[in-house]
Amino acid sequence: MKQASVPVWVNVGLIPLINILLAFAVSGLVILAIGENPIEAAGYLIYGAFGYEEGIGYTLYYATNLIFTGLAVSIAFKAGLFNIGGEGQAYIGGLGVGLLCLWLDSSMPFIVILPLAVIASAVFGAAWAYIPAYLQARRGSHIVITTIMFNFIASSLMVYLLVNWLKEEGRMAANSRTFAENAWMPYMHEILSPLGINISDSPLNGAFILALICCAFIWGLIWHTRWGYQLRTLGTNATAAQYAGIDNAKVTIWVMLISGGLAGFVGINEIMGVNHNLLLNFTAGYGFAGIAVSLMGRNHPIGIILSATLFGALYQGGAELAFEMPTITPEIVVVIQGLVILFSGALEHMLKDRVEGLFIRKAA
């Protein structure tokens, strides 16, 4: 007798949805405990994220960074590597973008600067991931420990460079000078306007298109190339991969290079797309949030787009919520985000056996 199996959509759709609903239910209890109406709060949050064009633009702007870092975590995770150094890799990727724009903005047109900036962000991010990758592959140092260390090293390096070398003269703030406009990534409303599509101004820019291209690239790489087969084999069973003739050390290194390059693209969105100068702390925790985005999205590009949009909605809708209901402080919004991470990440298997058992019994 053929054993009943659980439909794929249960694991990739239904269980994550249940976890998210549980997170929002607990969040509602928190809001109720501080004396506010959770239904009203949910309305403000949803309206702030999706209720008007500018809000949608902000939501997708936040989601862009989370797509990059989520993809960075996912490709490493598929190879059995837990890259939690996305924060530092994004920081150094932004450094590469900033240095290139400061160098070429007065002499080169945008059409030349853009591809070079994309390459610079990927190269700098990949270079920052290379040392942990090499230590894992050739020396056995655990990737979690080394990537954590490199996050702190990246932060200290940026402070040193901006304070001592790159800070604009005559200013107290540790920022570089503003780039010339030919080194600015166009905003989405500027891109769509010549096509007859008019949308409200927002920070959403061309980096969102780059993020979608990266999703398609990662999908094709992991599931439709022999390199993707190698990394998935390594992630499933490293010993079997070695017996199959796969060079585990080599795969570990090139996977981490791609992961670091993806995280480095955060610099395109933040440095070239919004801030237009090099500054401290522009990563704003996106590297760490990308871990939750990847886990919630089941390490699949489509899932990552959806989960990144959800987290972008929490960022933007949370700001609207804190404005409309002053008793719900930004710290409470962080609690809501944390509950989503808790239920979709740490507790993602809490109801898995029960839900799967229900479908198996029904099929039987």
C-alpha positions in Angstrom: 0.0 0.0 0.0 1.4 3.4 -1.0 2.1 5.6 2.0 0.2 8.9 2.0 2.3 12.0 1.5 1.8 15.6 2.5 1.1 18.0 -0.4 4.0 20.4 -1.1 1.8 23.4 -0.6 1.2 22.4 3.1 4.9 22.9 4.0 5.7 25.8 1.8 2.4 27.8 2.2 0.0 26.6 4.9 2.4 26.0 7.8 4.2 29.4 7.4 0.8 31.1 7.1 -0.3 29.5 10.4 2.9 30.6 12.1 2.5 34.2 10.9 -1.2 34.2 12.1 -0.1 32.9 15.5 2.6 35.6 15.7 0.0 38.3 14.9 -2.4 36.8 17.4 0.2 37.0 20.2 1.0 40.5 19.0 -2.7 41.4 19.4 -2.5 40.2 23.0 0.5 42.4 23.6 -1.3 45.4 22.2 -4.4 44.6 24.2 -2.3 44.4 27.4 -1.1 48.0 26.9 -4.7 49.2 26.6 -5.1 49.6 22.8 -7.5 48.0 20.3 -5.5 45.3 18.3 -8.0 45.5 15.4 -7.5 49.2 15.1 -3.8 48.8 15.3 -3.8 46.2 12.6 -5.8 48.5 10.4 -3.2 51.3 10.8 -0.4 48.8 10.1 -1.9 47.5 6.9 -2.9 51.0 5.7 0.6 52.3 6.4 2.2 49.5 4.4 -0.3 49.1 1.5 -3.0 51.8 1.8 -1.4 54.4 -0.5 1.2 54.6 -3.2 4.0 56.2 -1.1 3.5 53.6 1.6 3.8 50.8 -0.9 6.9 52.4 -2.2 8.5 52.4 1.2 7.4 48.8 1.8 9.1 47.6 -1.4 12.2 49.8 -0.6 12.6 48.0 2.7 11.9 44.7 1.0 14.6 45.3 -1.6 17.3 45.1 1.1 15.7 42.1 2.7 15.6 40.2 -0.7 19.3 40.7 -1.1 20.2 39.5 2.4 17.6 36.8 2.3 19.0 35.4 -0.9 22.5 35.6 0.6 21.5 33.5 3.5 19.4 31.0 1.4 22.1 30.1 -1.1 24.6 29.4 1.7 22.0 27.5 3.7 21.3 25.3 0.6 25.0 24.3 0.8 24.8 23.6 4.5 26.5 26.9 5.5 24.9 29.3 8.0 26.2 32.7 6.8 25.2 35.2 9.4 27.8 37.7 8.2 25.4 39.4 5.8 25.5 42.6 7.9 29.2 43.0 7.5 29.2 41.9 3.8 26.5 44.5 3.1 28.5 47.1 4.9 31.7 46.4 2.9 29.6 46.1 -0.3 28.3 49.6 0.4 31.9 50.8 0.9 32.8 49.5 -2.6 29.8 51.4 -4.1 30.7 54.6 -2.2 34.4 54.5 -3.2 33.5 54.0 -6.9 30.9 56.8 -6.9 33.3 59.2 -5.2 36.0 58.3 -7.7 33.9 58.5 -11.0 30.9 60.7 -10.3 32.7 63.8 -11.7 34.1 62.1 -14.8 31.8 59.3 -16.0 28.1 59.2 -17.0 25.5 57.1 -15.2 25.4 54.4 -17.8 29.1 53.7 -17.1 28.9 54.1 -13.3 25.9 51.8 -12.8 27.5 48.5 -14.0 30.8 49.3 -12.3 28.9 50.0 -9.1 27.1 46.7 -9.3 30.4 44.9 -9.9 32.1 46.8 -7.0 29.3 46.0 -4.5 29.5 42.3 -5.4 33.3 42.2 -5.4 33.6 43.9 -2.1 30.9 41.8 -0.5 32.3 38.6 -1.9 35.8 39.6 -0.8 34.6 40.1 2.8 32.9 36.6 2.7 36.0 34.9 1.2 38.1 34.8 4.4 35.5 33.0 6.5 34.8 30.7 3.5 38.5 29.9 3.2 38.8 29.3 6.9 35.8 27.0 6.8 36.9 25.1 3.7 40.6 24.7 4.3 41.1 25.1 8.1 37.9 23.9 9.6 36.9 27.1 11.3 33.2 27.3 11.8 31.5 29.7 9.4 29.1 31.0 12.1 32.0 32.1 14.4 34.1 33.8 11.7 31.2 35.6 10.0 30.1 37.0 13.4 33.6 38.3 14.0 33.7 39.8 10.5 30.5 41.8 11.2 32.3 43.6 14.0 35.5 44.0 12.0 33.5 45.6 9.1 31.8 48.0 11.5 35.1 49.1 13.0 36.7 49.4 9.6 33.9 51.7 8.3 34.2 53.9 11.4 38.0 54.3 10.9 37.7 55.0 7.2 34.9 57.5 7.4 36.3 59.4 10.4 39.9 59.5 9.3 39.8 59.4 5.5 36.5 59.8 3.8 34.6 62.4 5.9 33.7 65.6 4.1 35.9 68.5 5.2 34.2 71.0 7.5 31.5 68.6 8.7 31.2 67.0 12.1 29.1 64.0 10.8 31.1 61.0 9.7 29.7 61.1 6.1 31.4 61.4 2.8 30.5 64.2 0.4 27.3 63.8 -1.6 27.7 62.1 -5.0 27.0 64.1 -8.2 23.6 63.3 -9.5 24.9 61.2 -12.4 25.9 58.6 -9.7 22.4 58.4 -8.3 20.3 55.3 -8.9 17.0 56.5 -10.5 13.9 56.3 -8.3 11.2 54.1 -9.5 8.8 57.0 -10.2 11.5 58.5 -12.5 11.9 55.1 -14.3 8.2 54.6 -14.9 7.3 58.2 -15.7 8.6 58.0 -19.4 6.4 54.9 -19.8 3.3 56.9 -18.9 3.1 55.3 -15.4 2.8 57.9 -12.7 3.4 56.8 -9.1 4.0 58.8 -5.9 7.6 59.7 -4.9 9.2 57.2 -2.5 12.7 55.8 -1.9 11.9 52.8 -4.1 14.6 52.8 -6.9 16.1 50.7 -9.6 17.7 48.4 -7.0 14.3 46.7 -6.7 14.7 45.5 -10.3 18.2 44.3 -9.6 16.7 42.3 -6.6 14.2 40.6 -8.8 16.9 39.8 -11.4 19.0 38.2 -8.5 16.0 36.1 -7.5 15.7 34.7 -11.1 19.5 34.1 -11.2 19.5 32.2 -7.9 16.5 30.1 -8.9 18.2 29.1 -12.1 21.6 28.5 -10.5 20.3 26.3 -7.6 17.8 24.2 -9.5 18.8 24.2 -13.1 22.7 23.9 -13.2 25.2 21.3 -12.3 26.7 23.9 -9.9 23.4 24.0 -8.1 23.3 20.2 -7.9 26.7 20.3 -6.3 25.8 22.8 -3.7 22.5 21.0 -2.9 24.3 17.7 -2.6 26.9 19.3 -0.3 24.1 20.7 1.9 22.2 17.4 2.0 25.2 15.1 2.7 28.8 16.3 2.7 30.2 12.8 2.8 28.1 11.6 -0.1 29.1 14.7 -2.0 32.8 13.9 -1.5 32.3 10.3 -2.6 30.5 11.6 -5.7 33.6 13.5 -6.7 32.5 17.0 -5.6 35.2 19.2 -4.2 33.5 20.3 -1.0 36.1 23.0 -0.2 35.8 24.5 -3.6 32.0 24.6 -3.5 32.0 26.1 0.0 34.2 28.9 -1.2 32.3 29.8 -4.4 28.9 29.6 -2.6 30.1 32.0 0.0 31.5 34.3 -2.6 28.0 34.5 -4.3 26.4 34.9 -0.8 28.7 37.8 0.1 28.1 39.4 -3.3 24.3 39.3 -2.9 24.6 40.9 0.5 26.8 43.6 -0.9 24.0 44.7 -3.3 22.4 46.3 -0.2 24.9 49.1 -0.9 23.3 49.7 -4.3 19.9 50.4 -2.7 21.1 52.4 0.3 24.3 54.2 -0.9 23.6 54.8 -4.6 19.8 54.7 -4.4 18.8 56.7 -1.3 21.5 58.3 0.7 23.8 59.3 -2.1 26.8 59.4 0.2 28.8 57.0 2.3 27.7 56.9 5.9 27.7 54.8 9.0 25.1 52.2 10.0 23.2 52.3 6.7 22.7 48.5 6.9 20.3 49.0 9.8 20.1 45.3 10.7 19.1 44.1 7.3 21.8 41.4 7.3 20.3 39.8 10.5 16.7 40.3 9.4 17.6 38.5 6.1 18.1 35.3 8.2 14.5 35.3 9.2 13.4 36.3 5.7 15.2 33.3 4.3 13.8 30.9 6.9 10.3 32.1 6.4 10.6 31.9 2.7 11.8 28.3 2.9 15.1 29.4 1.2 13.3 29.7 -2.2 13.4 33.0 -4.2 9.7 33.3 -4.5 9.2 32.7 -0.8 11.9 35.2 0.0 10.2 37.9 -2.1 6.9 37.2 -0.2 8.6 37.2 3.3 10.7 40.2 2.5 7.6 42.1 1.5 6.0 41.0 4.8 8.9 42.4 6.8 9.0 45.5 4.6 5.3 46.0 5.5 6.1 45.5 9.2 8.8 48.2 8.9 6.7 50.7 7.1 3.3 49.8 8.7 5.0 49.8 12.1 6.1 53.4 11.6 2.6 54.4 10.6 1.2 52.6 13.6 3.6 54.3 16.1 2.6 57.7 14.6 -1.1 57.1 14.7 -1.2 55.4 18.2 1.5 57.1 20.3 1.1 54.5 23.1 2.4 51.9 20.7 6.1 52.9 20.8 8.7 51.8 18.2 9.8 49.3 20.8 6.4 47.6 20.6 6.7 47.5 16.8 10.1 45.7 17.3 8.3 43.2 19.6 5.8 42.5 16.8 8.7 41.9 14.4 10.4 39.7 16.9 7.3 37.6 17.4 7.1 37.0 13.6 10.7 35.9 13.6 10.1 33.7 16.6 7.1 31.9 15.2 8.4 31.6 11.6 12.0 30.8 12.6 12.6 29.3 16.0 9.1 27.8 16.3 8.4 26.9 12.7 8.1 23.2 13.5 5.9 23.7 16.5 2.7 22.7 14.6 4.4 20.9 11.6 3.8 17.4 12.8 0.2 18.0 13.8 -0.7 19.7 10.5 1.1 17.0 8.4 -0.5 14.2 10.5 -3.9 15.7 9.8 -3.4 15.7 6.0 -1.8 12.2 6.1 -4.9 10.8 8.0 -7.2 12.5 5.6 -5.4 11.0 2.6 -5.3 7.6 4.2 
